[in-house]
Amino acid sequence: MDYNISMNTSSVVQSDCPEVRVPVSVFTTIGLVSLAENFLVVVAVIRNSNLHSPMYCFICSLAAFNTVASLTKTFETLMIAFADSGTLEKTGSSETKLDDIIDSLLCMSFVGSISSFLAIAVDRYITIFHALRYHNIMTMQRTRAVLAIIWSTCGLSAILMVRFFDSTFIMIYFVIFFLLSLAIICFLYIFIFMLARIHARKIASLPSSGGRRWQWRGSSMRGALTLTILVGTFVVCWAPFFLHLIIIMVCPTNPYCECYRSLFQLHMLLLMSHALIDPAIYAFRSAELRQTFRRMLLCSNWRQCV
């Protein structure tokens, strides 16, 4: 049992690069920790009425997709361990159907995570550039509609991806989707950062603001660091997986390409690690969410505390 997208051709292509295997314990540990983090975010947003806003709804959607990915990957890792030990058949009809379901859920969660990143970036853009009209633009009704579109589209895309993955068109579609989403996210965040620099520079240039120049430089550095963390983490964790898809299309039988394909499990580990990092980037930095977490974890009857 493994991903259809791994497309292991080692039996056909002669390569000196053996497949790199990640220990089951590593996948299981990352999956369980990520599951706990993201599930905590989902519960906190649902339980705290103060967090029922578009921004937190999109963060909750991201955490929900990560929860599905962590739970599914942990379950698949355990099934692979059982199959390797001989306890579970690898080619049975029920096992094949279960493998397709797992692959569909994983693909849905991965595509949904990218869509949620994009929704968060657009929401932050509207927050800054249309601050006075934000609540008229991003109503909860529109937010629910956007989330419904994201979840339904991701579910349908995942089914098509697993069902027709041998089609080059499907792989091209998902590669273009990733590159286009990455370009939009980078554009929005850089545009937001440049606007913040312009505003900070204007404030620093005002009379009687001599000490604010250092504050402006400090805020610019912090903004650049935050932007680097947001976009850099996204690229580092997601790009190797989509490069794997490109290699499948461009050079499926090249031995050098097979060396990169032998790192497939490391690419999946990066995707799972990003689900582990997401709460620290988007959720745990919120004071309101941190207070909700403390009330949930410290109160004996947290239903009354939230």
Tab-separated table of C-alpha atoms in Angstrom, residues 5-222:
chain	number	residue	atom	x	y	z
A	5	ILE	CA	1.793	9.199	-7.294
A	6	SER	CA	5.015	7.559	-6.113
A	7	MET	CA	5.040	5.704	-9.446
A	8	ASN	CA	7.999	3.528	-8.532
A	9	THR	CA	9.670	2.380	-11.755
A	10	SER	CA	12.762	0.906	-10.187
A	11	SER	CA	11.948	-2.440	-11.770
A	12	VAL	CA	12.247	-0.806	-15.226
A	13	VAL	CA	14.763	1.979	-14.790
A	14	GLN	CA	18.301	1.059	-13.825
A	15	SER	CA	19.512	3.454	-11.155
A	16	ASP	CA	22.256	3.464	-8.553
A	17	CYS	CA	20.051	5.401	-6.129
A	18	PRO	CA	18.122	3.149	-3.737
A	19	GLU	CA	14.756	4.340	-2.472
A	20	VAL	CA	15.086	6.380	0.713
A	21	ARG	CA	12.764	4.994	3.371
A	22	VAL	CA	11.514	7.098	6.273
A	23	PRO	CA	10.994	5.077	9.487
A	24	VAL	CA	7.397	4.389	10.398
A	25	SER	CA	7.961	5.910	13.832
A	26	VAL	CA	8.921	9.279	12.280
A	27	PHE	CA	5.778	9.496	10.152
A	28	THR	CA	3.642	8.343	13.080
A	29	THR	CA	5.145	10.850	15.525
A	30	ILE	CA	4.794	13.807	13.157
A	31	GLY	CA	1.282	12.716	12.225
A	32	LEU	CA	0.094	12.420	15.831
A	33	VAL	CA	1.627	15.725	16.965
A	34	SER	CA	0.235	17.517	13.915
A	35	LEU	CA	-3.144	15.896	14.495
A	36	ALA	CA	-3.238	17.135	18.094
A	37	GLU	CA	-2.183	20.680	17.142
A	38	ASN	CA	-4.579	21.162	14.262
A	39	PHE	CA	-7.504	19.448	15.988
A	40	LEU	CA	-6.990	21.807	18.914
A	41	VAL	CA	-7.188	24.784	16.536
A	42	VAL	CA	-10.405	23.479	14.962
A	43	VAL	CA	-12.071	22.910	18.333
A	44	ALA	CA	-10.948	26.313	19.647
A	45	VAL	CA	-12.365	28.200	16.669
A	46	ILE	CA	-15.646	26.281	16.797
A	47	ARG	CA	-16.124	26.685	20.555
A	48	ASN	CA	-15.135	30.349	20.917
A	49	SER	CA	-17.764	32.659	19.397
A	50	ASN	CA	-15.235	35.521	19.397
A	51	LEU	CA	-13.305	33.614	16.715
A	52	HIS	CA	-16.254	33.322	14.346
A	53	SER	CA	-14.795	35.709	11.765
A	54	PRO	CA	-13.646	35.152	8.155
A	55	MET	CA	-9.948	35.116	9.035
A	56	TYR	CA	-10.324	32.464	11.746
A	57	CYS	CA	-12.728	30.475	9.572
A	58	PHE	CA	-10.030	30.177	6.899
A	59	ILE	CA	-7.455	29.271	9.552
A	60	CYS	CA	-9.885	26.676	10.875
A	61	SER	CA	-10.310	25.310	7.336
A	62	LEU	CA	-6.531	25.009	6.982
A	63	ALA	CA	-6.321	23.221	10.334
A	64	ALA	CA	-9.182	20.897	9.322
A	65	PHE	CA	-7.419	19.910	6.092
A	66	ASN	CA	-4.213	19.336	8.086
A	67	THR	CA	-6.167	17.222	10.573
A	68	VAL	CA	-7.488	15.035	7.750
A	69	ALA	CA	-3.978	14.723	6.287
A	70	SER	CA	-2.383	13.840	9.637
A	71	LEU	CA	-5.058	11.310	10.562
A	72	THR	CA	-5.031	9.682	7.125
A	73	LYS	CA	-1.236	9.564	6.839
A	74	THR	CA	-0.895	8.072	10.321
A	75	PHE	CA	-3.472	5.407	9.458
A	76	GLU	CA	-1.772	4.653	6.130
A	77	THR	CA	1.645	4.387	7.802
A	78	LEU	CA	0.277	1.821	10.232
A	79	MET	CA	-1.353	-0.119	7.373
A	80	ILE	CA	1.954	-0.170	5.472
A	81	ALA	CA	3.702	-1.482	8.596
A	82	PHE	CA	1.094	-4.245	8.933
A	83	ALA	CA	1.464	-5.100	5.228
A	84	ASP	CA	5.271	-5.284	5.477
A	85	SER	CA	4.996	-7.613	8.455
A	86	GLY	CA	2.651	-9.932	6.530
A	87	THR	CA	-0.373	-9.218	8.706
A	88	LEU	CA	-2.218	-7.418	5.896
A	89	GLU	CA	-2.430	-8.267	2.205
A	90	LYS	CA	-1.113	-5.693	-0.223
A	91	THR	CA	-3.076	-6.652	-3.327
A	92	GLY	CA	-6.484	-7.685	-1.994
A	93	SER	CA	-9.575	-6.028	-3.423
A	94	SER	CA	-10.587	-4.474	-0.102
A	95	GLU	CA	-7.030	-3.253	0.509
A	96	THR	CA	-6.935	-1.679	-2.976
A	97	LYS	CA	-10.209	0.168	-2.342
A	98	LEU	CA	-8.935	1.305	1.058
A	99	ASP	CA	-5.738	2.541	-0.590
A	100	ASP	CA	-7.769	4.579	-3.110
A	101	ILE	CA	-9.814	6.125	-0.292
A	102	ILE	CA	-6.657	7.029	1.640
A	103	ASP	CA	-5.019	8.531	-1.445
A	104	SER	CA	-8.169	10.542	-2.184
A	105	LEU	CA	-8.284	11.949	1.350
A	106	LEU	CA	-4.601	12.835	1.265
A	107	CYS	CA	-4.885	14.527	-2.120
A	108	MET	CA	-7.972	16.414	-0.920
A	109	SER	CA	-6.192	17.619	2.204
A	110	PHE	CA	-3.073	18.693	0.306
A	111	VAL	CA	-5.017	20.599	-2.357
A	112	GLY	CA	-7.268	22.031	0.368
A	113	SER	CA	-4.260	23.265	2.325
A	114	ILE	CA	-2.983	25.209	-0.686
A	115	SER	CA	-6.480	26.614	-1.289
A	116	SER	CA	-6.695	27.664	2.364
A	117	PHE	CA	-3.289	29.392	2.150
A	118	LEU	CA	-4.607	31.289	-0.846
A	119	ALA	CA	-7.841	32.234	0.950
A	120	ILE	CA	-5.887	33.490	3.988
A	121	ALA	CA	-3.632	35.607	1.752
A	122	VAL	CA	-6.635	37.140	-0.062
A	123	ASP	CA	-8.376	37.819	3.258
A	124	ARG	CA	-5.314	39.628	4.608
A	125	TYR	CA	-5.045	41.641	1.384
A	126	ILE	CA	-8.676	42.775	1.719
A	127	THR	CA	-8.124	43.528	5.419
A	128	ILE	CA	-5.319	45.972	4.638
A	129	PHE	CA	-6.303	47.503	1.296
A	130	HIS	CA	-10.073	47.669	1.906
A	131	ALA	CA	-10.133	48.097	5.675
A	132	LEU	CA	-13.205	50.341	5.784
A	133	ARG	CA	-15.236	48.046	3.533
A	134	TYR	CA	-13.843	44.763	4.849
A	135	HIS	CA	-16.946	43.714	6.775
A	136	ASN	CA	-19.127	44.486	3.778
A	137	ILE	CA	-16.879	42.502	1.430
A	138	MET	CA	-16.023	39.525	3.663
A	139	THR	CA	-19.364	38.699	5.219
A	140	MET	CA	-19.837	35.389	7.014
A	141	GLN	CA	-22.280	34.326	4.311
A	142	ARG	CA	-19.648	34.841	1.622
A	143	THR	CA	-17.052	33.173	3.817
A	144	ARG	CA	-19.224	30.062	4.151
A	145	ALA	CA	-19.778	30.062	0.392
A	146	VAL	CA	-16.027	30.275	-0.256
A	147	LEU	CA	-15.358	27.432	2.192
A	148	ALA	CA	-18.081	25.305	0.581
A	149	ILE	CA	-16.519	25.867	-2.838
A	150	ILE	CA	-13.047	25.022	-1.522
A	151	TRP	CA	-14.104	21.777	0.155
A	152	SER	CA	-16.324	20.549	-2.685
A	153	THR	CA	-13.761	21.432	-5.363
A	154	CYS	CA	-10.913	19.814	-3.438
A	155	GLY	CA	-12.949	16.660	-2.865
A	156	LEU	CA	-13.822	16.362	-6.550
A	157	SER	CA	-10.252	17.138	-7.615
A	158	ALA	CA	-8.860	14.476	-5.288
A	159	ILE	CA	-11.180	11.810	-6.679
A	160	LEU	CA	-10.242	12.707	-10.248
A	161	MET	CA	-6.540	12.816	-9.358
A	162	VAL	CA	-6.533	9.299	-7.894
A	163	ARG	CA	-8.870	7.880	-10.537
A	164	PHE	CA	-7.126	9.333	-13.597
A	165	PHE	CA	-3.620	9.996	-12.337
A	166	ASP	CA	-2.020	8.247	-15.316
A	167	SER	CA	-3.421	11.065	-17.466
A	168	THR	CA	-0.808	13.716	-18.181
A	169	PHE	CA	-3.528	16.359	-18.188
A	170	ILE	CA	-4.324	15.691	-14.511
A	171	MET	CA	-0.690	16.091	-13.469
A	172	ILE	CA	-0.319	19.261	-15.540
A	173	TYR	CA	-3.479	20.644	-13.942
A	174	PHE	CA	-2.175	20.164	-10.399
A	175	VAL	CA	1.291	21.508	-11.201
A	176	ILE	CA	-0.237	24.636	-12.771
A	177	PHE	CA	-2.581	24.957	-9.772
A	178	PHE	CA	0.391	24.900	-7.381
A	179	LEU	CA	2.492	27.365	-9.404
A	180	LEU	CA	-0.428	29.755	-9.906
A	181	SER	CA	-1.370	29.630	-6.212
A	182	LEU	CA	2.257	30.212	-5.214
A	183	ALA	CA	2.522	33.201	-7.570
A	184	ILE	CA	-0.680	34.781	-6.203
A	185	ILE	CA	0.336	34.186	-2.572
A	186	CYS	CA	3.790	35.697	-3.138
A	187	PHE	CA	2.319	38.682	-4.988
A	188	LEU	CA	-0.251	39.424	-2.274
A	189	TYR	CA	2.166	39.132	0.643
A	190	ILE	CA	4.887	41.163	-1.073
A	191	PHE	CA	2.335	43.831	-2.023
A	192	ILE	CA	1.130	43.944	1.602
A	193	PHE	CA	4.726	44.205	2.856
A	194	MET	CA	5.573	47.016	0.426
A	195	LEU	CA	2.498	48.989	1.504
A	196	ALA	CA	3.483	48.575	5.154
A	197	ARG	CA	6.982	49.864	4.335
A	198	ILE	CA	5.534	52.927	2.570
A	199	HIS	CA	3.291	53.770	5.517
A	200	ALA	CA	6.089	53.249	8.038
A	201	ARG	CA	8.440	55.422	5.959
A	202	LYS	CA	5.899	58.252	5.834
A	203	ILE	CA	5.482	58.124	9.617
A	204	ALA	CA	9.254	58.101	10.140
A	205	SER	CA	9.702	61.149	7.878
A	206	LEU	CA	7.296	63.319	9.852
A	207	PRO	CA	8.723	66.114	12.056
A	208	SER	CA	9.385	65.197	15.688
A	209	SER	CA	9.757	61.556	14.746
A	210	GLY	CA	13.499	61.252	15.017
A	211	GLY	CA	13.427	58.073	17.056
A	212	ARG	CA	10.913	56.456	14.736
A	213	ARG	CA	13.422	55.815	11.970
A	214	TRP	CA	14.908	53.013	14.000
A	215	GLN	CA	11.418	51.717	14.710
A	216	TRP	CA	10.683	51.786	10.985
A	217	ARG	CA	13.841	49.819	10.220
A	218	GLY	CA	13.003	47.340	12.961
A	219	SER	CA	9.443	46.885	11.724
A	220	SER	CA	10.696	46.477	8.134
A	221	MET	CA	13.099	43.763	9.234
A	222	ARG	CA	10.369	41.987	11.191
